[in-house]
């Protein structure tokens, strides 16, 4: 039984936190931005203003980068890997101890259903911290046998890449902040985190816990602010060694350009247009539910959302009908409402963008084969929508909508090359989902599809499984060994004996 009085109290506390005067967290201290400016933050569930955050600018970024550099060269550098691990575990424990507060803040600020924040976002952040804590003691080099003249003892070591700027989006604010912070700190780097302007609150709360668990000052810095100010200043700063970014491909390009002056290392996790391929032998009921959840979870605001459905013609109608029925029954509403299954999108701007895509699809000849009901009220609600009659020339099929809009298409040819070619007909290459009972077809398709992750008959994120994109979906990988190694430089050492 939910304890409504306790929940109400927790919500009041979260609201109070949201409404507080928030500063920037630089060099282990909270401070006002040099400009004195702030920006407002909203609850997408009802459009209400819930607080404001400090608008960091170039001068603040400079201070944060200097603090991160000093920390990198200070006691943090001498800290044993196991001590770094203990700090990361402590941070994970602290988030877990405040799990409900984090979930409420995430829902208040991002709009997602509270149950999703509780079941996915917060536990995932905790797991990512613990997973990366385990890597601190295992980041080894190797000894290398050389064949040239002389006798050599040669080996490699992995060193932290240095000062990291992490620029993150609004769709999973805590999970994204931790996805960058955990491996960066595990590898011995220092970090400056810039959350999205729409969703600064859980990052601010995270900084309070970083302070509480005892990381040395300057190791983790938080600069809230706007992308074109704080974000661009971080990308341009000569004291930053690496930028790790998740967001749109458009901003990803700007980051690459900005990072070239001092040849920063860059990791980019960009957009996606994930194909969901349903073979004629698939378990149709599971495929229907999987396809629907893949596009409607988080109101479609997931880089890896299954936004293009390709179903064999023999199962196409059943699939479309099933997903349309799912959409029709979805309870769309504010994230704080316990009955809500799909929340609003993050902002009025994002709602206009998504609705604009649906209109463009209809203008191009698509038709709506199923649509749920957007909640009434001032929140930024979008109806979950299934479009048919779409083709690969249409913007709804080519571009990342980042909303609850599925484009369903059929195929008749059972040739796996033809199916893969259809799935690969996109600028993106983040993920793919295949539904089939045929093991051989599953493995063959997995090899033919040009995407960073291929899931068969279901899926989910795991901190141990590398995640990232082919083509315009990004550079590099997060999670797994590749994820943490991306925060290191390899140094080769050769000693003539
Ligand atoms: P952006 O790519 O603009 O935002 C991501 C982050 O980059 C934010 O922190 C943003 O700051 C920052 N940023 C923006 N401009 C710059 C810049 N010039 N230099 C450095 N940092 C910058 O995403 P949007 O919020 O504009 O969303 C637009 C579309 O992007 C979505 O509809 C979706 O298609 C895609 N997207 C993809 C995501 C993914 O996970 N792959 C996540 C989010 C969006 P600020 O918040 O102040 O703008």
Coordinates of C-alpha atoms and ligand atoms in Angstrom, one line a residue:
X1 CA 0.0 0.0 0.0
X2 CA 1.5 3.4 -0.9
X3 CA 1.8 5.7 2.1
X4 CA 0.1 8.8 0.6
X5 CA 0.9 11.1 3.5
X6 CA 4.6 10.1 3.3
X7 CA 4.6 10.6 -0.4
X8 CA 3.0 14.0 -0.1
X9 CA 5.7 15.0 2.4
X10 CA 8.4 13.8 0.1
X11 CA 6.9 15.7 -2.8
X12 CA 6.8 18.9 -0.7
X13 CA 10.4 18.4 0.2
X14 CA 11.3 17.9 -3.5
X15 CA 9.4 21.1 -4.4
X16 CA 11.2 23.0 -1.6
X17 CA 14.5 21.8 -3.0
X18 CA 13.5 22.8 -6.5
X19 CA 12.6 26.3 -5.3
X20 CA 15.8 26.9 -3.4
X21 CA 18.5 29.4 -4.5
X22 CA 21.0 27.1 -6.4
X23 CA 24.5 28.0 -7.1
X24 CA 27.3 26.5 -9.2
X25 CA 29.4 23.8 -7.5
X26 CA 33.1 24.7 -8.2
X27 CA 36.2 23.6 -6.4
X28 CA 34.2 22.1 -3.6
X29 CA 32.1 25.2 -2.9
X30 CA 28.7 26.6 -3.9
X31 CA 28.9 30.0 -5.5
X32 CA 26.7 32.4 -7.5
X33 CA 27.5 32.7 -11.2
X34 CA 29.7 35.7 -12.1
X35 CA 26.9 37.2 -14.2
X36 CA 24.4 36.9 -11.3
X37 CA 21.9 35.5 -13.9
X38 CA 19.6 32.6 -13.5
X39 CA 17.2 30.7 -15.8
X40 CA 13.8 29.2 -14.9
X41 CA 12.9 25.6 -14.8
X42 CA 9.5 24.0 -15.2
X43 CA 7.3 21.0 -14.5
X44 CA 6.4 19.6 -17.9
X45 CA 3.4 17.9 -16.2
X46 CA 1.6 21.2 -15.8
X47 CA 3.8 23.8 -17.3
X48 CA 4.3 25.5 -13.9
X49 CA 7.6 27.2 -12.9
X50 CA 9.2 25.2 -10.1
X51 CA 12.5 27.0 -9.6
X52 CA 15.5 28.6 -11.2
X53 CA 19.1 27.6 -11.6
X54 CA 22.4 29.6 -11.9
X55 CA 23.3 30.6 -15.5
X56 CA 27.0 29.8 -15.6
X57 CA 29.0 31.6 -18.3
X58 CA 32.6 31.8 -19.6
X59 CA 34.1 33.1 -16.4
X60 CA 32.5 30.4 -14.3
X61 CA 33.6 27.7 -16.7
X62 CA 37.1 29.1 -16.5
X63 CA 37.1 28.8 -12.8
X64 CA 35.7 25.3 -12.9
X65 CA 38.3 24.2 -15.4
X66 CA 41.1 25.6 -13.3
X67 CA 39.7 23.8 -10.2
X68 CA 39.4 20.6 -12.1
X69 CA 43.0 20.9 -13.4
X70 CA 44.3 21.6 -9.9
X71 CA 42.4 18.6 -8.5
X72 CA 43.8 16.4 -11.3
X73 CA 47.3 17.3 -10.4
X74 CA 46.6 17.3 -6.6
X75 CA 45.7 14.6 -4.1
X76 CA 43.2 13.0 -6.5
X77 CA 46.2 11.9 -8.6
X78 CA 47.8 10.1 -5.7
X79 CA 44.6 8.4 -4.5
X80 CA 44.7 4.6 -4.8
X81 CA 42.3 3.1 -7.3
X82 CA 40.5 1.3 -4.4
X83 CA 40.0 4.6 -2.6
X84 CA 38.4 6.0 -5.8
X85 CA 36.2 2.9 -5.9
X86 CA 35.1 3.5 -2.3
X87 CA 34.1 7.1 -3.0
X88 CA 32.1 6.0 -6.0
X89 CA 30.4 3.3 -4.0
X90 CA 29.7 5.9 -1.3
X91 CA 28.1 8.1 -3.9
X92 CA 26.0 5.2 -5.2
X93 CA 24.9 4.4 -1.6
X94 CA 24.0 8.0 -1.0
X95 CA 21.9 8.2 -4.2
X96 CA 20.2 4.9 -3.2
X97 CA 19.5 6.3 0.3
X98 CA 17.8 9.3 -1.4
X99 CA 16.3 7.3 -4.2
X100 CA 12.7 8.6 -3.7
X101 CA 13.9 12.2 -3.6
X102 CA 15.8 11.8 -6.8
X103 CA 12.8 10.1 -8.5
X104 CA 10.5 12.9 -7.4
X105 CA 12.9 15.6 -8.6
X106 CA 13.4 13.8 -11.9
X107 CA 9.6 13.5 -12.4
X108 CA 9.0 17.1 -11.4
X109 CA 11.6 18.4 -13.8
X110 CA 11.5 16.0 -16.7
X111 CA 7.9 14.9 -16.6
X112 CA 8.4 11.2 -16.8
X113 CA 6.1 8.9 -14.8
X114 CA 7.3 8.6 -11.2
X115 CA 7.2 4.8 -11.4
X116 CA 9.7 4.9 -14.4
X117 CA 12.0 7.3 -12.5
X118 CA 11.8 4.9 -9.5
X119 CA 12.2 1.7 -11.4
X120 CA 14.7 2.8 -14.1
X121 CA 16.5 6.1 -13.8
X122 CA 17.6 6.1 -10.2
X123 CA 18.5 2.4 -9.8
X124 CA 20.3 2.5 -13.2
X125 CA 22.4 5.5 -12.0
X126 CA 23.3 3.6 -8.8
X127 CA 24.3 0.5 -10.9
X128 CA 26.4 2.5 -13.3
X129 CA 28.4 4.0 -10.4
X130 CA 29.0 0.6 -8.8
X131 CA 29.9 -1.0 -12.1
X132 CA 32.5 1.7 -12.8
X133 CA 33.8 1.5 -9.2
X134 CA 34.7 -2.0 -10.0
X135 CA 36.9 -0.9 -12.9
X136 CA 39.2 1.4 -10.9
X137 CA 41.3 -1.5 -9.8
X138 CA 41.3 -3.3 -13.2
X139 CA 42.5 -0.5 -15.5
X140 CA 45.8 -2.1 -16.4
X141 CA 48.2 -1.9 -19.3
X142 CA 50.0 -4.9 -20.6
X143 CA 53.6 -6.0 -21.2
X144 CA 54.6 -6.1 -24.9
X145 CA 57.2 -8.3 -26.6
X146 CA 59.3 -6.2 -29.1
X147 CA 61.0 -7.7 -32.1
X148 CA 63.5 -4.9 -33.0
X149 CA 67.2 -4.9 -32.2
X150 CA 68.2 -5.0 -28.6
X151 CA 66.6 -6.3 -25.5
X152 CA 63.6 -4.4 -24.2
X153 CA 61.2 -4.4 -21.4
X154 CA 58.1 -2.7 -22.9
X155 CA 54.8 -2.2 -21.4
X156 CA 51.7 0.1 -21.6
X157 CA 50.0 2.0 -18.8
X158 CA 46.6 3.7 -18.9
X159 CA 46.5 7.2 -17.6
X160 CA 43.4 9.4 -17.0
X161 CA 42.7 11.5 -20.1
X162 CA 42.5 14.6 -17.9
X163 CA 39.9 17.3 -17.4
X164 CA 36.6 16.2 -18.8
X165 CA 33.6 18.4 -19.8
X166 CA 30.4 16.4 -19.8
X167 CA 27.4 18.0 -21.6
X168 CA 24.2 16.1 -21.1
X169 CA 20.6 16.2 -22.3
X170 CA 17.2 16.3 -20.6
X171 CA 15.6 12.9 -21.4
X172 CA 17.3 11.0 -18.6
X173 CA 19.1 13.7 -16.6
X174 CA 20.4 11.8 -13.6
X175 CA 21.2 8.7 -15.6
X176 CA 23.1 10.7 -18.2
X177 CA 25.0 12.8 -15.7
X178 CA 26.1 9.6 -14.0
X179 CA 26.9 7.8 -17.3
X180 CA 29.6 10.4 -17.7
X181 CA 30.6 11.1 -14.2
X182 CA 31.1 7.5 -13.1
X183 CA 33.6 6.3 -15.7
X184 CA 35.4 9.7 -15.7
X185 CA 36.1 9.6 -12.0
X186 CA 36.7 5.8 -12.0
X187 CA 39.5 6.4 -14.5
X188 CA 41.0 9.1 -12.4
X189 CA 39.8 12.1 -14.4
X190 CA 38.2 15.2 -13.0
X191 CA 34.9 16.6 -14.4
X192 CA 32.8 19.6 -15.1
X193 CA 29.2 18.6 -15.7
X194 CA 26.7 20.8 -17.6
X195 CA 23.2 19.5 -17.4
X196 CA 20.5 20.5 -19.9
X197 CA 18.8 23.8 -19.3
X198 CA 15.4 22.1 -19.0
X199 CA 16.4 19.7 -16.3
X200 CA 19.1 20.9 -13.9
X201 CA 17.6 19.7 -10.6
X202 CA 18.9 16.1 -10.2
X203 CA 22.4 17.2 -11.3
X204 CA 22.3 19.9 -8.6
X205 CA 21.2 17.3 -6.0
X206 CA 24.0 14.9 -7.2
X207 CA 26.5 17.7 -6.6
X208 CA 25.3 18.0 -3.0
X209 CA 25.9 14.2 -2.5
X210 CA 29.3 14.4 -4.1
X211 CA 30.2 17.1 -1.6
X212 CA 28.7 15.0 1.2
X213 CA 30.5 11.7 0.5
X214 CA 33.9 13.4 0.5
X215 CA 35.4 13.7 -3.0
X216 CA 38.4 16.0 -2.9
X217 CA 37.5 19.5 -4.0
X218 CA 37.6 20.3 -7.7
X219 CA 37.2 16.6 -8.7
X220 CA 33.6 17.1 -9.6
X221 CA 32.3 20.5 -10.6
X222 CA 28.8 21.5 -11.7
X223 CA 28.1 24.4 -14.0
X224 CA 24.4 24.8 -14.8
X225 CA 23.7 27.1 -17.7
X226 CA 22.7 27.4 -21.3
X227 CA 24.3 25.4 -24.1
X228 CA 25.4 28.4 -26.2
X229 CA 27.1 30.0 -23.1
X230 CA 28.3 27.4 -20.5
X231 CA 28.3 24.5 -23.0
X232 CA 30.2 26.4 -25.8
X233 CA 32.7 27.8 -23.3
X234 CA 33.5 24.3 -22.0
X235 CA 34.0 23.0 -25.6
X236 CA 36.2 26.0 -26.4
X237 CA 38.3 26.0 -23.2
X238 CA 42.0 25.1 -23.8
X239 CA 42.1 23.5 -20.3
X240 CA 39.6 20.8 -21.1
X241 CA 41.1 17.6 -22.4
X242 CA 38.0 15.7 -23.4
X243 CA 34.3 16.5 -24.1
X244 CA 31.8 13.8 -23.6
X245 CA 28.4 14.7 -25.0
X246 CA 24.9 13.2 -25.4
X247 CA 22.3 15.1 -27.5
X248 CA 21.4 16.0 -31.0
X249 CA 23.6 15.3 -34.0
X250 CA 23.4 19.0 -34.8
X251 CA 25.0 20.1 -31.6
X252 CA 27.4 17.1 -31.8
X253 CA 28.8 18.7 -35.0
X254 CA 29.3 22.0 -33.2
X255 CA 31.1 20.2 -30.5
X256 CA 33.5 18.5 -32.9
X257 CA 34.3 21.9 -34.6
X258 CA 34.8 23.6 -31.2
X259 CA 37.0 20.9 -29.9
X260 CA 39.6 20.9 -32.6
X261 CA 41.6 24.0 -31.4
X262 CA 43.4 21.9 -28.8
X263 CA 42.5 18.5 -30.3
X264 CA 40.3 17.5 -27.4
X265 CA 39.2 13.9 -27.2
X266 CA 35.5 13.7 -28.1
X267 CA 32.9 11.1 -27.3
X268 CA 29.5 11.6 -28.9
X269 CA 26.3 9.8 -28.2
X270 CA 23.9 11.3 -30.7
X271 CA 20.5 10.6 -32.2
X272 CA 19.0 7.4 -33.5
X273 CA 16.2 6.0 -35.7
X274 CA 16.2 2.5 -34.4
X275 CA 14.5 -0.1 -36.6
X276 CA 12.3 -2.8 -35.0
X277 CA 12.3 -5.8 -37.4
X278 CA 9.5 -8.3 -36.9
X279 CA 10.0 -11.6 -38.8
X280 CA 7.0 -13.8 -39.7
X281 CA 8.0 -16.4 -37.1
X282 CA 8.1 -13.9 -34.2
X283 CA 6.1 -14.3 -31.0
X284 CA 3.6 -11.7 -32.1
X285 CA 2.2 -10.8 -28.7
X286 CA 5.7 -10.2 -27.3
X287 CA 6.7 -8.3 -30.4
X288 CA 3.6 -6.0 -30.1
X289 CA 4.3 -5.2 -26.5
X290 CA 8.0 -4.8 -27.1
X291 CA 7.5 -2.5 -30.1
X292 CA 5.0 -0.4 -28.2
X293 CA 7.2 0.0 -25.1
X294 CA 10.2 0.7 -27.2
X295 CA 8.6 3.8 -28.7
X296 CA 6.2 5.0 -26.0
X297 CA 8.5 4.7 -22.9
X298 CA 9.7 8.1 -21.8
X299 CA 7.2 9.5 -24.4
X300 CA 9.6 8.4 -27.1
X301 CA 12.4 10.7 -25.8
X302 CA 15.1 8.0 -25.9
X303 CA 17.9 8.1 -28.4
X304 CA 17.4 4.3 -28.9
X305 CA 13.6 4.4 -29.2
X306 CA 12.3 1.9 -31.7
X307 CA 10.8 4.5 -34.1
X308 CA 10.8 2.6 -37.4
X309 CA 8.8 -0.6 -37.4
X310 CA 9.5 -3.1 -40.2
X311 CA 7.1 -6.1 -40.1
X312 CA 6.7 -8.9 -42.5
X313 CA 3.5 -8.5 -44.5
X314 CA 2.1 -11.6 -43.0
X315 CA 2.1 -10.1 -39.5
X316 CA 2.0 -6.4 -40.4
X317 CA -1.7 -5.8 -39.8
X318 CA -1.6 -7.7 -36.5
X319 CA 1.4 -5.7 -35.4
X320 CA -0.1 -2.3 -36.3
X321 CA -3.4 -3.2 -34.7
X322 CA -1.7 -4.4 -31.5
X323 CA 0.6 -1.4 -31.1
X324 CA -2.3 1.0 -32.0
X325 CA -4.4 -0.7 -29.3
X326 CA -1.6 -0.3 -26.8
X327 CA -1.3 3.4 -27.7
X328 CA -5.1 3.8 -27.4
X329 CA -5.1 2.4 -23.9
X330 CA -2.1 4.2 -22.6
X331 CA -2.9 6.6 -19.8
X332 CA -1.2 9.8 -20.7
X333 CA -0.9 12.4 -17.9
X334 CA 1.4 14.2 -15.5
X335 CA 4.3 12.1 -14.2
X336 CA 3.3 12.7 -10.6
X337 CA -0.2 11.0 -11.2
X338 CA 0.3 7.4 -10.0
X339 CA -2.1 6.3 -12.9
X340 CA 0.1 7.8 -15.6
X341 CA 1.8 5.4 -18.0
X342 CA 3.2 7.9 -20.4
X343 CA 4.1 11.4 -19.3
X344 CA 4.4 14.7 -21.2
X345 CA 7.4 15.6 -23.4
X346 CA 9.9 17.8 -21.8
X347 CA 8.9 21.3 -23.0
X348 CA 6.4 23.2 -25.0
X349 CA 9.0 23.5 -27.7
X350 CA 9.5 19.8 -27.9
X351 CA 5.7 19.3 -28.0
X352 CA 5.5 21.6 -31.0
X353 CA 8.4 19.9 -32.7
X354 CA 6.8 16.4 -32.3
X355 CA 3.3 17.6 -33.4
X356 CA 5.0 19.3 -36.3
X357 CA 6.5 16.0 -37.4
X358 CA 3.1 14.3 -37.2
X359 CA 1.6 17.0 -39.4
X360 CA 4.5 16.8 -41.9
X361 CA 4.0 13.0 -42.1
X362 CA 0.3 13.5 -42.8
X363 CA 1.1 16.1 -45.5
X364 CA 3.6 13.6 -47.1
X365 CA 0.9 11.0 -47.3
X366 CA 1.1 9.0 -44.1
X367 CA -2.0 8.1 -42.2
X368 CA -2.7 7.7 -38.5
X369 CA -3.5 4.0 -37.8
X370 CA -3.7 4.4 -34.1
X371 CA -3.5 7.3 -31.6
X372 CA -3.9 7.5 -27.9
X373 CA -5.3 10.5 -26.1
X374 CA -3.1 13.3 -24.9
X375 CA -4.2 14.4 -21.4
X376 CA -5.9 17.7 -21.3
X377 CA -4.5 20.5 -19.2
X378 CA -1.5 22.7 -19.4
X379 CA 1.2 20.0 -19.5
X380 CA 3.2 19.3 -22.6
X381 CA 1.2 16.2 -23.7
X382 CA 1.5 14.5 -27.1
X383 CA -0.7 11.6 -28.2
X384 CA 1.1 8.3 -28.7
X385 CA 0.7 7.8 -32.5
X386 CA 1.2 5.0 -35.0
X387 CA 1.7 6.2 -38.6
X388 CA 1.4 3.9 -41.6
X389 CA 1.8 4.6 -45.3
X390 CA 5.3 6.0 -44.6
X391 CA 8.4 5.5 -46.6
X392 CA 12.1 6.2 -46.4
X393 CA 11.8 9.6 -48.2
X394 CA 9.6 11.1 -45.5
X395 CA 11.0 13.3 -42.7
X396 CA 9.1 11.3 -40.1
X397 CA 11.1 8.2 -41.2
X398 CA 14.4 9.9 -41.8
X399 CA 14.7 12.3 -38.9
X400 CA 14.8 11.8 -35.1
X401 CA 11.4 12.9 -33.8
X402 CA 12.2 12.2 -30.1
X403 CA 8.5 11.7 -29.3
X404 CA 5.9 8.9 -29.2
X405 CA 5.5 8.5 -32.9
X406 CA 6.0 5.1 -34.6
X407 CA 6.4 4.8 -38.4
X408 CA 5.2 1.3 -39.4
X409 CA 6.3 -0.2 -42.7
X410 CA 6.0 -3.7 -44.1
X411 CA 8.3 -6.0 -46.1
X412 CA 7.5 -8.9 -48.3
X413 CA 10.9 -10.2 -49.2
X414 CA 12.3 -12.8 -46.8
X415 CA 15.8 -12.2 -48.0
X416 CA 17.8 -11.0 -45.0
X417 CA 20.1 -8.7 -47.1
X418 CA 17.0 -6.9 -48.4
X419 CA 15.6 -6.6 -44.8
X420 CA 18.9 -5.3 -43.5
X421 CA 19.2 -2.8 -46.3
X422 CA 15.8 -1.3 -45.4
X423 CA 16.8 -1.1 -41.8
X424 CA 20.2 0.4 -42.7
X425 CA 18.6 3.1 -45.0
X426 CA 19.2 5.8 -42.4
X427 CA 21.9 8.3 -41.4
X428 CA 21.8 6.9 -37.9
X429 CA 23.1 3.6 -36.5
X430 CA 22.5 3.5 -32.8
X431 CA 20.4 0.4 -32.3
X432 CA 18.2 -2.2 -33.8
X433 CA 15.7 -4.7 -32.4
X434 CA 14.9 -8.0 -34.1
X435 CA 11.9 -10.2 -33.2
X436 CA 12.3 -13.7 -34.5
X437 CA 12.3 -17.3 -33.2
X438 CA 14.9 -18.3 -35.9
X439 CA 18.3 -18.3 -34.2
X440 CA 20.2 -18.3 -37.5
X441 CA 18.2 -15.4 -38.9
X442 CA 18.8 -13.5 -35.7
X443 CA 22.5 -13.9 -35.8
X444 CA 22.7 -13.2 -39.5
X445 CA 20.6 -10.0 -39.2
X446 CA 22.7 -8.9 -36.2
X447 CA 25.8 -9.0 -38.4
X448 CA 24.2 -7.2 -41.3
X449 CA 22.7 -4.3 -39.4
X450 CA 24.9 -1.3 -39.1
X451 CA 24.2 -0.2 -35.5
X452 CA 26.1 -0.1 -32.2
X453 CA 23.6 -2.4 -30.4
X454 CA 21.4 -5.1 -31.8
X455 CA 18.8 -6.7 -29.5
X456 CA 16.9 -9.8 -30.2
X457 CA 13.5 -10.4 -28.7
X458 CA 13.7 -7.7 -26.1
X459 CA 16.3 -5.6 -24.5
X460 CA 17.4 -2.9 -22.1
X461 CA 20.5 -1.1 -21.0
X462 CA 23.2 -2.6 -18.9
X463 CA 26.3 -0.8 -17.6
X464 CA 28.4 -3.7 -18.7
X465 CA 27.3 -3.7 -22.4
X466 CA 29.0 -1.1 -24.6
X467 CA 26.5 1.4 -26.0
X468 CA 27.0 3.9 -28.9
X469 CA 26.5 4.6 -32.5
X470 CA 27.6 3.8 -36.0
X471 CA 27.3 6.5 -38.6
X472 CA 25.8 9.8 -37.5
X473 CA 24.8 8.3 -34.1
X474 CA 28.1 9.2 -32.6
X475 CA 31.7 8.5 -31.8
X476 CA 32.9 6.0 -29.2
X477 CA 31.1 3.9 -26.7
X478 CA 29.8 4.3 -23.2
X479 CA 29.4 1.4 -20.7
X480 CA 31.6 -1.7 -20.5
X481 CA 35.3 -1.8 -20.8
X482 CA 35.2 0.5 -23.9
X483 CA 33.2 3.0 -21.9
X484 CA 35.8 3.5 -19.2
X485 CA 38.8 3.1 -21.5
X486 CA 37.5 6.2 -23.4
X487 CA 38.5 8.2 -20.3
X488 CA 42.1 7.0 -20.5
X489 CA 45.2 7.6 -22.7
X490 CA 47.5 4.7 -23.4
X491 CA 51.2 5.3 -22.7
X492 CA 53.8 3.0 -24.1
X493 CA 57.1 2.7 -22.1
X494 CA 60.1 0.9 -23.6
X495 CA 63.2 0.3 -21.5
X496 CA 66.4 -0.9 -23.1
X497 CA 67.8 -3.7 -20.9
Ligands
LIG1 P1 20.8 19.5 -27.7 O1 21.6 18.7 -28.4 O2 20.7 21.0 -28.1 O3 21.2 19.6 -26.1 C1 22.0 18.7 -25.5 C2 23.0 19.4 -24.6 O4 23.9 20.2 -25.3 C3 22.3 20.4 -23.6 O5 23.0 20.4 -22.4 C4 22.5 21.7 -24.3 O6 22.4 22.8 -23.5 C5 23.9 21.5 -24.9 N1 24.2 22.5 -26.0 C6 23.3 23.1 -26.8 N2 24.0 23.9 -27.7 C7 25.3 23.8 -27.3 C8 26.5 24.3 -27.9 N3 26.5 25.2 -28.9 N4 27.7 24.0 -27.3 C9 27.7 23.1 -26.3 N5 26.6 22.6 -25.7 C10 25.4 22.9 -26.3 O7 19.3 18.9 -27.6 P2 17.9 19.7 -27.6 O8 17.6 19.9 -26.2 O9 17.9 20.9 -28.4 O10 17.0 18.6 -28.3 C11 16.7 18.7 -29.7 C12 16.7 17.4 -30.3 O11 17.9 16.7 -30.1 C13 15.7 16.4 -29.8 O12 14.4 16.6 -30.3 C14 16.3 15.1 -30.2 O13 15.9 14.8 -31.5 C15 17.7 15.3 -30.0 N6 18.2 14.8 -28.7 C16 18.8 13.7 -28.7 C17 19.2 13.1 -27.4 C18 19.9 11.8 -27.4 O14 19.9 11.2 -26.3 N7 20.5 11.3 -28.4 C19 19.0 13.8 -26.2 C20 18.4 15.1 -26.4 C21 18.0 15.6 -27.6 P3 20.9 23.5 -23.4 O15 20.1 22.6 -22.6 O16 21.1 24.8 -22.7 O17 20.4 23.7 -24.8

